Coordinates of C-alpha atoms and ligand atoms in Angstrom, one line a residue:
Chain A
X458 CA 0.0 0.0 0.0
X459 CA 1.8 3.3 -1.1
X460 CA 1.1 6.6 -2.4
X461 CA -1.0 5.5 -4.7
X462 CA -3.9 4.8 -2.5
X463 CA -3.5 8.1 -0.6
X464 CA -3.8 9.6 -4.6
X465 CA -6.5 7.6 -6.4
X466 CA -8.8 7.1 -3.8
X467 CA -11.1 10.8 -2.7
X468 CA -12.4 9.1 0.5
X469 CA -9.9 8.0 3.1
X470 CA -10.3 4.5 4.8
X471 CA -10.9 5.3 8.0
X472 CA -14.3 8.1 7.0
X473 CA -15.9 5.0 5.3
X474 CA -17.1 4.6 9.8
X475 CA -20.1 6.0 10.7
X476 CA -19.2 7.9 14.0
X477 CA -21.3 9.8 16.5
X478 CA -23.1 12.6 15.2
X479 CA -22.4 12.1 11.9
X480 CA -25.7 14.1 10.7
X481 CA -23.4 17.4 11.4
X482 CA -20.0 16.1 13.1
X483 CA -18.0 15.2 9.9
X484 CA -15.1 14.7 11.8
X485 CA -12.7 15.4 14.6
X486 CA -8.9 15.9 14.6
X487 CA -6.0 16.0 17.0
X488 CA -3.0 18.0 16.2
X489 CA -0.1 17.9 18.6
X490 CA 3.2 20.2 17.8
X491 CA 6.6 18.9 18.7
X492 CA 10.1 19.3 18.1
X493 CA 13.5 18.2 19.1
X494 CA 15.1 20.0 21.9
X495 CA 18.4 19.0 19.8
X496 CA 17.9 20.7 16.6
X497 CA 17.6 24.4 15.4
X498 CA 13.8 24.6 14.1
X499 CA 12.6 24.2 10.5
X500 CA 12.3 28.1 10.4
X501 CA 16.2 28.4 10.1
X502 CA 16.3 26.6 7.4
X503 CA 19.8 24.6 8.4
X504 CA 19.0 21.5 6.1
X505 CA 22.1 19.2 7.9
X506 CA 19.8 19.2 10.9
X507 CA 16.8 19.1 9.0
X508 CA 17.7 15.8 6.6
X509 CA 19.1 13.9 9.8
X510 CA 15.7 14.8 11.2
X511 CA 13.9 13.3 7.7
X512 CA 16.4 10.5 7.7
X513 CA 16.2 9.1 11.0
X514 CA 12.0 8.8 11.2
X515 CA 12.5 7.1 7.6
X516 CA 15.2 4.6 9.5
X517 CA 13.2 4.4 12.4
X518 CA 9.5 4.3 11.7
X519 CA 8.9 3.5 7.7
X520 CA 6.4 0.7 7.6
X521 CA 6.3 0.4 11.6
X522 CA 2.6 -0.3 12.9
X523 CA 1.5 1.6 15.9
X524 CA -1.8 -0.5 17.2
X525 CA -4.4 0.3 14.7
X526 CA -2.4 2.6 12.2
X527 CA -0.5 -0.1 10.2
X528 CA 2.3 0.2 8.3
X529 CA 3.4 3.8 7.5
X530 CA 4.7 5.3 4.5
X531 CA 7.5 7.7 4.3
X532 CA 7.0 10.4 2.0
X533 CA 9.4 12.8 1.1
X534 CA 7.6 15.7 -0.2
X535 CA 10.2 16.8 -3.1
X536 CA 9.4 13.1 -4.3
X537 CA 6.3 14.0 -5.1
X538 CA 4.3 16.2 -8.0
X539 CA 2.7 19.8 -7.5
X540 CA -0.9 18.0 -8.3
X541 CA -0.1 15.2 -6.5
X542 CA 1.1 17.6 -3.1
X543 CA -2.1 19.2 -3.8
X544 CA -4.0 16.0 -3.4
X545 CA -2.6 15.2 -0.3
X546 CA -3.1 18.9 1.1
X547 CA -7.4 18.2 -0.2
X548 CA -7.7 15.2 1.4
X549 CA -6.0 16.9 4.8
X550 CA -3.1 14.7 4.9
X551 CA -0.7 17.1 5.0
X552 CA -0.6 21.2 5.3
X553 CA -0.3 23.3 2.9
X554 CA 2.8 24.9 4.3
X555 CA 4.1 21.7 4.1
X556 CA 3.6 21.1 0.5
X557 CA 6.0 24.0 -0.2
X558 CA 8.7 23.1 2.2
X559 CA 11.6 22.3 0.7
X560 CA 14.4 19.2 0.5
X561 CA 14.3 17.6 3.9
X562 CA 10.3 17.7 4.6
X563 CA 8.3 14.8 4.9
X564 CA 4.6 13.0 5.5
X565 CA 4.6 9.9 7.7
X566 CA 1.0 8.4 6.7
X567 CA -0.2 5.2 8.2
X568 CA -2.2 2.6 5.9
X569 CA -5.8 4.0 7.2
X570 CA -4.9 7.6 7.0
X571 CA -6.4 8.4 10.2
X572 CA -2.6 9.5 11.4
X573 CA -0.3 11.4 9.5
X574 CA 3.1 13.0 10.9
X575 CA 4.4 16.4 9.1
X576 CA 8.3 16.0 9.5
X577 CA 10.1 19.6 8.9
X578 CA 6.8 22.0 8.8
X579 CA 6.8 24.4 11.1
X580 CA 8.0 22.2 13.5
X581 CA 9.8 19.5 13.4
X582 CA 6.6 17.3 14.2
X583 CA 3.2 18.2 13.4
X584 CA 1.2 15.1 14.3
X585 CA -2.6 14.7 13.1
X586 CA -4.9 12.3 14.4
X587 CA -8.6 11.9 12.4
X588 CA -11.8 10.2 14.0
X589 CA -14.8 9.8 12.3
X590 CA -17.8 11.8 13.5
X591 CA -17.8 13.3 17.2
X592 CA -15.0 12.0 18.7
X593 CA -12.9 14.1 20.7
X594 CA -11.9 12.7 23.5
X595 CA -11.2 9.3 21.8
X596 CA -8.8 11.0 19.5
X597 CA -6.9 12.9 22.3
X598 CA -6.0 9.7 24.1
X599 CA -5.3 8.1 20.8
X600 CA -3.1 11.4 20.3
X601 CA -1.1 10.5 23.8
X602 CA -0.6 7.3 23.0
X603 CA 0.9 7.9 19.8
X604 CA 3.0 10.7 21.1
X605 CA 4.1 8.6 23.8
X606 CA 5.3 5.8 21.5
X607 CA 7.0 8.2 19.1
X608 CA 8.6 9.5 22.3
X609 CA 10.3 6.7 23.5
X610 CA 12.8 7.5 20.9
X611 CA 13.2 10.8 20.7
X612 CA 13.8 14.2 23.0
X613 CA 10.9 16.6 22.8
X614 CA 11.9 20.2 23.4
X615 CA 9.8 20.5 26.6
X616 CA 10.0 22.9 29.7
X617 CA 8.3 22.3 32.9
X618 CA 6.8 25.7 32.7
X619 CA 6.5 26.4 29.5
X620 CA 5.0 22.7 28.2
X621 CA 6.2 21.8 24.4
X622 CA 8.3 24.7 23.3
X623 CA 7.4 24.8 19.4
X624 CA 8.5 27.3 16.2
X625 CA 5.6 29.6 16.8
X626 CA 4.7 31.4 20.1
X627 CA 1.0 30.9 19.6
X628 CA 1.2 27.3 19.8
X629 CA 3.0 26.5 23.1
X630 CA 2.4 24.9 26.1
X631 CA 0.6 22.0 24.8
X632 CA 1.4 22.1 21.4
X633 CA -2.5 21.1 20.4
X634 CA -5.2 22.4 18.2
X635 CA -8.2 20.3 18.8
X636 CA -11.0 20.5 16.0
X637 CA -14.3 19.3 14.4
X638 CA -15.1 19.6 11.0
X639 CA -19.1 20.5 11.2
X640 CA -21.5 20.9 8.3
X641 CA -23.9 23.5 9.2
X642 CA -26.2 24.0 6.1
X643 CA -29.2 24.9 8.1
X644 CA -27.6 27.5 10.5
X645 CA -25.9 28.9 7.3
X646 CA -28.9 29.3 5.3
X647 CA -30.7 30.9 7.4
X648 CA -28.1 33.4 8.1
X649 CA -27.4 32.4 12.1
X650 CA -23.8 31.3 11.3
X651 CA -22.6 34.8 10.6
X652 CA -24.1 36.3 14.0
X653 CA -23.0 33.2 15.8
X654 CA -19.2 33.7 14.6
X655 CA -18.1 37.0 17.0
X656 CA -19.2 34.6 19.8
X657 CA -17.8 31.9 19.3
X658 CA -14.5 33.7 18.9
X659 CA -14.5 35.7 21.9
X660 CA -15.1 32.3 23.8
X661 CA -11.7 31.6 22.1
X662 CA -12.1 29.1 19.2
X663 CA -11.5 29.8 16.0
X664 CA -14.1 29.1 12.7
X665 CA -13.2 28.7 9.4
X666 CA -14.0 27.5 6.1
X667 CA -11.9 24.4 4.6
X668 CA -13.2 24.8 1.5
X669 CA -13.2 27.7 -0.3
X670 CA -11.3 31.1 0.8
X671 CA -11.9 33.5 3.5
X672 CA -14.8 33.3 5.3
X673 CA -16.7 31.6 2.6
X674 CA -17.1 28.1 3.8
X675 CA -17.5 26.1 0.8
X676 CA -20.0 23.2 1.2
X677 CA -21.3 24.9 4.5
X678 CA -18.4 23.4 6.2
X679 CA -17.1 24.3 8.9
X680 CA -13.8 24.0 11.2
X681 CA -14.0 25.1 15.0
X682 CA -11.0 24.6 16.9
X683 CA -8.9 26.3 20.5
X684 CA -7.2 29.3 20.1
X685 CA -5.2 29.5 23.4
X686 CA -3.0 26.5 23.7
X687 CA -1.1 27.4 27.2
X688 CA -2.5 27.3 30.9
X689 CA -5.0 24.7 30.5
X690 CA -4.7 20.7 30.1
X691 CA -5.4 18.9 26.6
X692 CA -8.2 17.7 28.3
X693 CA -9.5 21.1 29.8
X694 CA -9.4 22.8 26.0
X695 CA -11.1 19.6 24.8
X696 CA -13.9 20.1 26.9
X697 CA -14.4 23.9 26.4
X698 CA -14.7 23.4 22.6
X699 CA -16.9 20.6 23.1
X700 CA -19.5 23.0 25.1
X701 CA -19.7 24.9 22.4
X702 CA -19.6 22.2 19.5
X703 CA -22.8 20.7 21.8
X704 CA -24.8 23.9 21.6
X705 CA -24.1 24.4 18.1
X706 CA -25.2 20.8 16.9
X707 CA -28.2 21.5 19.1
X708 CA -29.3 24.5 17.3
X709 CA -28.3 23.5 14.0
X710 CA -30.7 20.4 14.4
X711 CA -33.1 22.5 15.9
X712 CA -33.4 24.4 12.7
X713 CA -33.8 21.8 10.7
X714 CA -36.4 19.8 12.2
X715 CA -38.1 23.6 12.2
X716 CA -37.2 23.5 8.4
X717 CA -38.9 20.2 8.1
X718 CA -42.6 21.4 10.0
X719 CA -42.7 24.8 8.3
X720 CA -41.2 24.4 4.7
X721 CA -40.7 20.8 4.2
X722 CA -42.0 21.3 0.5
X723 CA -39.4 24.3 -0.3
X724 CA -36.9 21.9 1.4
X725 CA -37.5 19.5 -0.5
X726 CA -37.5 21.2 -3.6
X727 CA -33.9 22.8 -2.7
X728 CA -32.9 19.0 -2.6
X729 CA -34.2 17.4 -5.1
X730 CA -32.6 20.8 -7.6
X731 CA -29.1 20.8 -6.2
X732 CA -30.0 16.2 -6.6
X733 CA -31.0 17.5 -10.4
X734 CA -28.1 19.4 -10.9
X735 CA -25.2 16.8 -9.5
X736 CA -27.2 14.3 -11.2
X737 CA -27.1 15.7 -14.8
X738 CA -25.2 18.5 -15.2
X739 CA -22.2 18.1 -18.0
X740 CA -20.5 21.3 -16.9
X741 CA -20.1 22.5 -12.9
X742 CA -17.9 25.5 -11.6
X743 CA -16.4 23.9 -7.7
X744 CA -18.9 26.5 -6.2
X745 CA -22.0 25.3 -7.2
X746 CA -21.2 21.6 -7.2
X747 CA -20.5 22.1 -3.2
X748 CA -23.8 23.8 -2.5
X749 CA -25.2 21.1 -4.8
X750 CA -23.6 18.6 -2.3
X751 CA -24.1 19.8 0.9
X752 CA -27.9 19.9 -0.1
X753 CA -27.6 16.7 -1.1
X754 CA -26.2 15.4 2.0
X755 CA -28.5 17.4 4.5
X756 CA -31.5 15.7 1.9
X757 CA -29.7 12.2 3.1
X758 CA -29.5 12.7 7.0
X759 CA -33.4 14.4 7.0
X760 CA -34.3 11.3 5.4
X761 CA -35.5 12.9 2.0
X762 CA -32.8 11.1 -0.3
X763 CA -32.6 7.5 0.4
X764 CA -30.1 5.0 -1.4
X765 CA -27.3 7.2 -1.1
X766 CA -24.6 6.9 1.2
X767 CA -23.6 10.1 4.0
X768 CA -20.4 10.2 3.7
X769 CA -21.0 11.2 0.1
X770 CA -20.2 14.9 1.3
X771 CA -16.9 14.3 2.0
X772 CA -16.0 12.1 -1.1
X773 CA -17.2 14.2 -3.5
X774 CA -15.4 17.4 -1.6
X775 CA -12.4 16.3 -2.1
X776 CA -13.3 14.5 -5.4
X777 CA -14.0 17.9 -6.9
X778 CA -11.2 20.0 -6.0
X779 CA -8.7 20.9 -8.3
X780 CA -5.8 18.2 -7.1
X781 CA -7.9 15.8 -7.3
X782 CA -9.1 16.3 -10.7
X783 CA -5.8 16.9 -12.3
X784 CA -4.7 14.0 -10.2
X785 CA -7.3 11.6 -12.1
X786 CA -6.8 12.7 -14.9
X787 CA -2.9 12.3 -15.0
X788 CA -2.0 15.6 -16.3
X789 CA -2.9 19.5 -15.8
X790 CA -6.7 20.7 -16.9
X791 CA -7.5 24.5 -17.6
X792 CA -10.3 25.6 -15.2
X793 CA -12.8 24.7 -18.3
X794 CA -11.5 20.8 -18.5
X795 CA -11.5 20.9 -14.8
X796 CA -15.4 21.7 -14.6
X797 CA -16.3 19.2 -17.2
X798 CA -14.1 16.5 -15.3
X799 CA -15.9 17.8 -12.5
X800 CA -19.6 17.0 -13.6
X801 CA -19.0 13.7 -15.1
X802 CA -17.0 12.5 -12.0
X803 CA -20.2 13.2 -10.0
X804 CA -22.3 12.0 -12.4
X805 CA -20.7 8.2 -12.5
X806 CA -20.5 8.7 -8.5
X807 CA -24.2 9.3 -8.0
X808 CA -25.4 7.0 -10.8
X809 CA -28.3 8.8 -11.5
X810 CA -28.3 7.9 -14.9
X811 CA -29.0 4.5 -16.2
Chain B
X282 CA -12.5 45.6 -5.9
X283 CA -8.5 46.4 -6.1
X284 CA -6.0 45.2 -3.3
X285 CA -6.1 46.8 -0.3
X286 CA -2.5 46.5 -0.4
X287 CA -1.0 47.3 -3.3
X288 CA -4.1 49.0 -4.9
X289 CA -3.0 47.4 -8.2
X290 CA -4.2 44.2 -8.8
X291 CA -7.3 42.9 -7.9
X292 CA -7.9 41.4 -4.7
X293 CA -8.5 37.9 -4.9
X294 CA -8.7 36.7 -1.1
X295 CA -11.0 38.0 1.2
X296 CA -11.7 37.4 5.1
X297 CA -12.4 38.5 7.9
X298 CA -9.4 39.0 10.5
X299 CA -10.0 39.3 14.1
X300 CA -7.3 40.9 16.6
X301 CA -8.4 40.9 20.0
X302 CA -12.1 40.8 19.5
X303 CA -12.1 43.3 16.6
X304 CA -13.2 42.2 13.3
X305 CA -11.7 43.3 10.0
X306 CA -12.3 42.6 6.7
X307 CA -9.1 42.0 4.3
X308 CA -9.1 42.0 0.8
X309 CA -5.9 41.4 -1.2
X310 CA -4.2 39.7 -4.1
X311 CA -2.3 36.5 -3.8
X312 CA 1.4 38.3 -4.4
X313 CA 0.5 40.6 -1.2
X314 CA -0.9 38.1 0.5
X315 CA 2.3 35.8 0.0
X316 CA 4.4 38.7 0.9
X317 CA 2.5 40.5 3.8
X318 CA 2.5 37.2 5.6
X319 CA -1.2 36.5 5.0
X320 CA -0.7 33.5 3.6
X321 CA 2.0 32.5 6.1
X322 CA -0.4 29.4 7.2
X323 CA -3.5 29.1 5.4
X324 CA -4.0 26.4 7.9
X325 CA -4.2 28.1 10.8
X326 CA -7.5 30.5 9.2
X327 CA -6.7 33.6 10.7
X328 CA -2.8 35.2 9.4
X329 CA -0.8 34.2 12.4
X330 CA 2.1 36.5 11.6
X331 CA -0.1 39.8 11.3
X332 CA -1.7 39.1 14.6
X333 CA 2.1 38.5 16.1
X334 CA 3.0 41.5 14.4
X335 CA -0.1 43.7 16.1
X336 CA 0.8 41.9 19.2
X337 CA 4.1 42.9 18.9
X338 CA 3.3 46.5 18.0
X339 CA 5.9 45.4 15.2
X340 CA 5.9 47.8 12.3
X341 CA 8.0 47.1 9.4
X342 CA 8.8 51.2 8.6
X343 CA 10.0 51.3 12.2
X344 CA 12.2 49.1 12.4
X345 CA 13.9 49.7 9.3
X346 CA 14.6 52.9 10.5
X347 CA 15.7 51.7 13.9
X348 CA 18.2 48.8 12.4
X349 CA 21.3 50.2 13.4
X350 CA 20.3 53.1 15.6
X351 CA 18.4 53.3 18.5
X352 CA 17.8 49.2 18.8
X353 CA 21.5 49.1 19.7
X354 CA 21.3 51.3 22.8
X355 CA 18.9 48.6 24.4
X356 CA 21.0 45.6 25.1
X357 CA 20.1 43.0 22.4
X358 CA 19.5 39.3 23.7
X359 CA 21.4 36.7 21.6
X360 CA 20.2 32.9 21.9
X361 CA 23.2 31.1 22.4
X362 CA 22.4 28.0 20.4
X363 CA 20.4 29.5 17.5
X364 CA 22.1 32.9 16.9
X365 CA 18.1 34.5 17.3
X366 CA 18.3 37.8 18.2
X367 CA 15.2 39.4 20.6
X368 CA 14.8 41.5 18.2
X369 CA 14.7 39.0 14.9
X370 CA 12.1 37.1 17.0
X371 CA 9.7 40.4 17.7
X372 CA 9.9 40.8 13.9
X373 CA 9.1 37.4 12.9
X374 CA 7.5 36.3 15.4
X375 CA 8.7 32.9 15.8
X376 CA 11.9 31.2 17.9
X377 CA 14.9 29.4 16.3
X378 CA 15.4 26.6 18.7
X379 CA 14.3 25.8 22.0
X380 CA 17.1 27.6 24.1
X381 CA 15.1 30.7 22.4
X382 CA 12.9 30.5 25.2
X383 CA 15.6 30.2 27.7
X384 CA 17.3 33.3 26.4
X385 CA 14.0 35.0 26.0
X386 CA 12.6 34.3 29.3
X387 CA 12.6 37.8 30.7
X388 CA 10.7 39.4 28.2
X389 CA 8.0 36.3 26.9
X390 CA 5.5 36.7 29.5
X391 CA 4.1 39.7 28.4
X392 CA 3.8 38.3 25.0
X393 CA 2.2 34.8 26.0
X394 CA 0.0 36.2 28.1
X395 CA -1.6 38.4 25.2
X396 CA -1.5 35.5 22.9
X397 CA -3.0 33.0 25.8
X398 CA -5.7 35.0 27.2
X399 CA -3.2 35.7 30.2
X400 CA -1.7 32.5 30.5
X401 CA 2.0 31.9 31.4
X402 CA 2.4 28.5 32.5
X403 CA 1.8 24.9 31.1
X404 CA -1.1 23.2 32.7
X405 CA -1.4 20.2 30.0
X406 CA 0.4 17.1 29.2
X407 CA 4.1 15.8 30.6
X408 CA 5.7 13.7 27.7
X409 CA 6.1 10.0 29.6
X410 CA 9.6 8.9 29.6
X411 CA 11.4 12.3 29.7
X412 CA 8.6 13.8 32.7
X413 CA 10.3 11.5 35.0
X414 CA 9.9 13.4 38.1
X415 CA 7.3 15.8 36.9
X416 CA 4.7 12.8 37.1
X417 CA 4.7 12.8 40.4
X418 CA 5.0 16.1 41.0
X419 CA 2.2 17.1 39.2
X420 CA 0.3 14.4 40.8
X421 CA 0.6 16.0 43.9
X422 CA 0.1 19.5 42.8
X423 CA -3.3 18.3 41.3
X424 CA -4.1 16.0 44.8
X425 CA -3.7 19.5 46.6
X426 CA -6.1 21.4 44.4
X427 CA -8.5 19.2 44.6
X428 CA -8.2 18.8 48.7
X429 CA -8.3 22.5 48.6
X430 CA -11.0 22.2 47.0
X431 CA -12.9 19.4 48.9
X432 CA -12.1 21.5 52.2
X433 CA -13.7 24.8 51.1
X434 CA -17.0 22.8 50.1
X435 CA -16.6 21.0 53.5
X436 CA -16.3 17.6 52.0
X437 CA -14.5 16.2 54.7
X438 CA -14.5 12.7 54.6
X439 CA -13.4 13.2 50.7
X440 CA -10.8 15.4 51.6
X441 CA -9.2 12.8 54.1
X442 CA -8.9 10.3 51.3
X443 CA -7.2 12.7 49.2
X444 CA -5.1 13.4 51.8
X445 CA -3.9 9.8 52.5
X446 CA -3.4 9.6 48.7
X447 CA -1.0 12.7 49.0
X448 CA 0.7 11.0 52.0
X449 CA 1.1 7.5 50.0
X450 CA 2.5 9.8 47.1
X451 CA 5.5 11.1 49.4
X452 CA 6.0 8.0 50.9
X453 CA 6.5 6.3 47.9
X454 CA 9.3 9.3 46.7
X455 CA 10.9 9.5 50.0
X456 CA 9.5 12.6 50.7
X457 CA 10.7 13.5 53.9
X458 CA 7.9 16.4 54.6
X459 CA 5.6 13.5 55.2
X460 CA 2.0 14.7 56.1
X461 CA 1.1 13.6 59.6
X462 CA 0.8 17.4 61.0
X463 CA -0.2 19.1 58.0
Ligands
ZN966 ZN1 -1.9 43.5 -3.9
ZN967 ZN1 17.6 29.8 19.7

């Protein structure tokens, strides 16, 4: 199993489980920051220090299995393509600062793609650890453990006062950015995301898009995470952003069931459009095809669309984005190949036509 | 609608940035946002490096002008190790190696404590085979909150169990400030 699963295949392994809350949660994620209290940091750029780095987790860990993420592959990101960096930064596998690091960075990936290590990104380790659906606390002790085996090897630059010292002052103390990736179509449409956001900032967390730039969230999805990463325990940040994840599935589902007593015909009719549209069209621009789809997907988990799988959303997110497309096709597309691409990949996913 | 930057090209990125609590919306092209550090780490949402520099009161202009001049007169911390200069770090906002903070100690408080809603001091995890004695130490540390705590709410019997647990603790470290008159 080697890169070319990570590349052909839009859906990772481990989103093909239903979690908790999967009618809004798409997912949650673990990132712990660590570096070598041995080494000069990324940020200087002193690539002797940097390549042992790359070298010795290729030595030490290429093809290791840690309990249930088997077998990892090392790979060196000047090894691989611009479309094919670009896939891995769509399907979240690596950042996109890390796709333009230079010589010595690297991606340690295990078989499932639920963990992936940046080597040489900001810091020396970025470590990323995915659960399906609302799963927080799971993937923090999963996070631990993982941290804990990678540490039996190597000197983390740590102070008893200051926690993990990392490359960026924002990110100390525990190193961690917890997050869920939410889809909130019905808080969105009704324009209650946009009032909600100063809140949920001054409580400390941070929203943004993944898709799509700015504050656009493409696909109405939505990444909350901590802000403030010293002075409280893992666990203490874990359960402030879960308090307010809680209220914000609450009301999101609130407004839908609403949706569903007052204007279940409109619904509906949204739906089965944006259902039309993914169904048939022959040419769709990345903007439309994600409203399309997270229409689709809300029509799935209110029960409207049947026969169609949820975690549709998130194949067909990444399956549309440029990478992805380019990376199917084996070559560079202009934006007007891309969008043609685009439709028919949706098309043959959906199977709407006989 | 042009760059807000270079009020040439047109702006291509668009968000809203928030800096302590105050929302502003940015519109720029991809070259300025590459160069003016927007772009720094599209993964973290929000640029990173312009709210250091705000944090920072860092201002490009100025410290051109000071390079050389009056940054000299203040005595300039080197980091040992890493060759970082106090003043390299204000300006890019990130350390060189992990003796940075060492070197930098005097002056980081004031910084963290903006970034970390006043924070200064790690509360979270202790990695497992380096912690060594910090296990235990923080064991403790967390036994006595929490018999603080039991006291003031007058959960007595609780409290005494805590307490024997912080005894066991000590014993078991040869602690010699064991806790039969405490
Ligand atoms: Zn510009
Ligand atoms: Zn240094």
């Amino acid at each position: 199993m080697t890169l070319q699963q990570f590349m052909n295949e839009a859906i990772s392994p481990w989103m093909r489980e239903e979690g908790p809350d999967s009618d809004i949660i798409l997912s949650s994620r673990i990132r712990l920051a660590r570096n070598l209290s041995d080494f000069t940091y990324p940020i200087l750029e002193d690539q002797e220090s940097l390549e042992e780095i790359r070298d010795f987790f290729e030595k030490e860990y290429e093809h290791q299995t840690f309990q249930d993420y088997e077998d990892f592959s090392f790979i060196p990101i000047h090894n691989l393509t611009g479309i094919e960096r670009r896939v891995l930064v769509e399907k979240h596998l690596i950042s996109p600062h890390l796709a333009k690091r230079g010589n010595a960075a690297a991606a340690m990936i295990s078989k499932n793609e639920q963990v992936s290590v940046m080597i040489n990104e900001e810091d020396h380790l970025r470590i990323q650890l995915y659960f399906p659906g609302y799963q927080l606390r799971s993937a923090l002790d999963k996070a631990f453990e993982f941290d804990d085996w990678l540490e039996e090897k190597v000197n983390y630059a740590f102070d008893e006062t200051k926690g993990y010292l990392t490359t960026c002052p924002t990110n100390v103390g525990t190193g961690m950015r917890a997050s869920v990736m939410m889809h909130l179509p019905a808080l969105t449409m009704t324009k209650q995301m946009n009032q909600l956001l100063p809140a949920i900032n001054q409580l400390g967390l941070v929203v943004r898009g993944i898709y799509g730039e700015g504050s656009e969230a493409l696909g109405n999805i939505f990444q909350i995470s901590n802000q403030i990463t010293l002075g409280k325990s893992e666990e203490d940040i874990v359960e402030d952003l879960k308090s307010v994840v809680d209220q914000l599935i609450q009301h999101e589902r609130k407004i839908r069931s609403r949706m569903m007593e007052h204007s279940s015909l409109h619904l509906e009719d949204r739906i089965y459009r944006s259902y039309g549209v993914l169904g048939y069209s022959r040419v769709i621009e990345s903007k439309e095809a994600a409203k399309c789809i997270s229409n689709v997907r809300l029509g799935i988990d209110l029960g409207i669309i049947k026969d169609t799988p949820q975690n549709i959303l998130s194949e067909l997110m990444t399956l549309i984005q440029p990478g992805f497309l380019q990376q199917y096709a084996k070559r560079e597309l202009t934006t007007k190949e891309r969008d043609i691409l685009r439709a028919s990949l949706i098309r043959e996913r959906l199977q709407l036509e006989k | 609608m042009e760059c807000q930057e270079c009020h040439q090209r047109p702006a291509t990125l668009h968000f809203t940035q928030v800096i302590n609590g105050n929302k502003t919306e940015v519109h720029v092209c991809e070259v300025c946002a590459k160069e003016k550090g927007y772009m720094t780490y599209p993964e973290e949402g929000y640029s990173l490096h312009n709210l250091l520099s705000g944090l920072f009161n860092f201002d490009t202009t100025q410290l051109k002008n000071h390079q050389g001049q009056a940054f000299k007169q203040e005595e300039e911390l080197t980091c040992p190790k890493c060759k970082m200069t106090f003043t390299e770090f204000k300006s890019v906002g990130k350390f060189g190696c992990a003796t940075c903070y060492e070197t930098f100690s005097s002056r980081l408080d004031p910084i963290l404590r903006r970034v970390h809603a006043g924070n200064t001091k790690h509360a979270g995890k202790i990695p497992k085979r380096q912690g060594g004695d910090l296990h235990t130490k923080k064991q403790l540390e967390d036994y006595k909150a929490e018999l603080q705590h039991l006291i003031e709410t007058e959960a007595f019997e609780e409290a005494a169990k805590v307490r024997d647990s912080i005894n066991a603790l000590k014993k078991q470290t040869g602690d010699p400030e064991t806790g039969e008159n405490s």
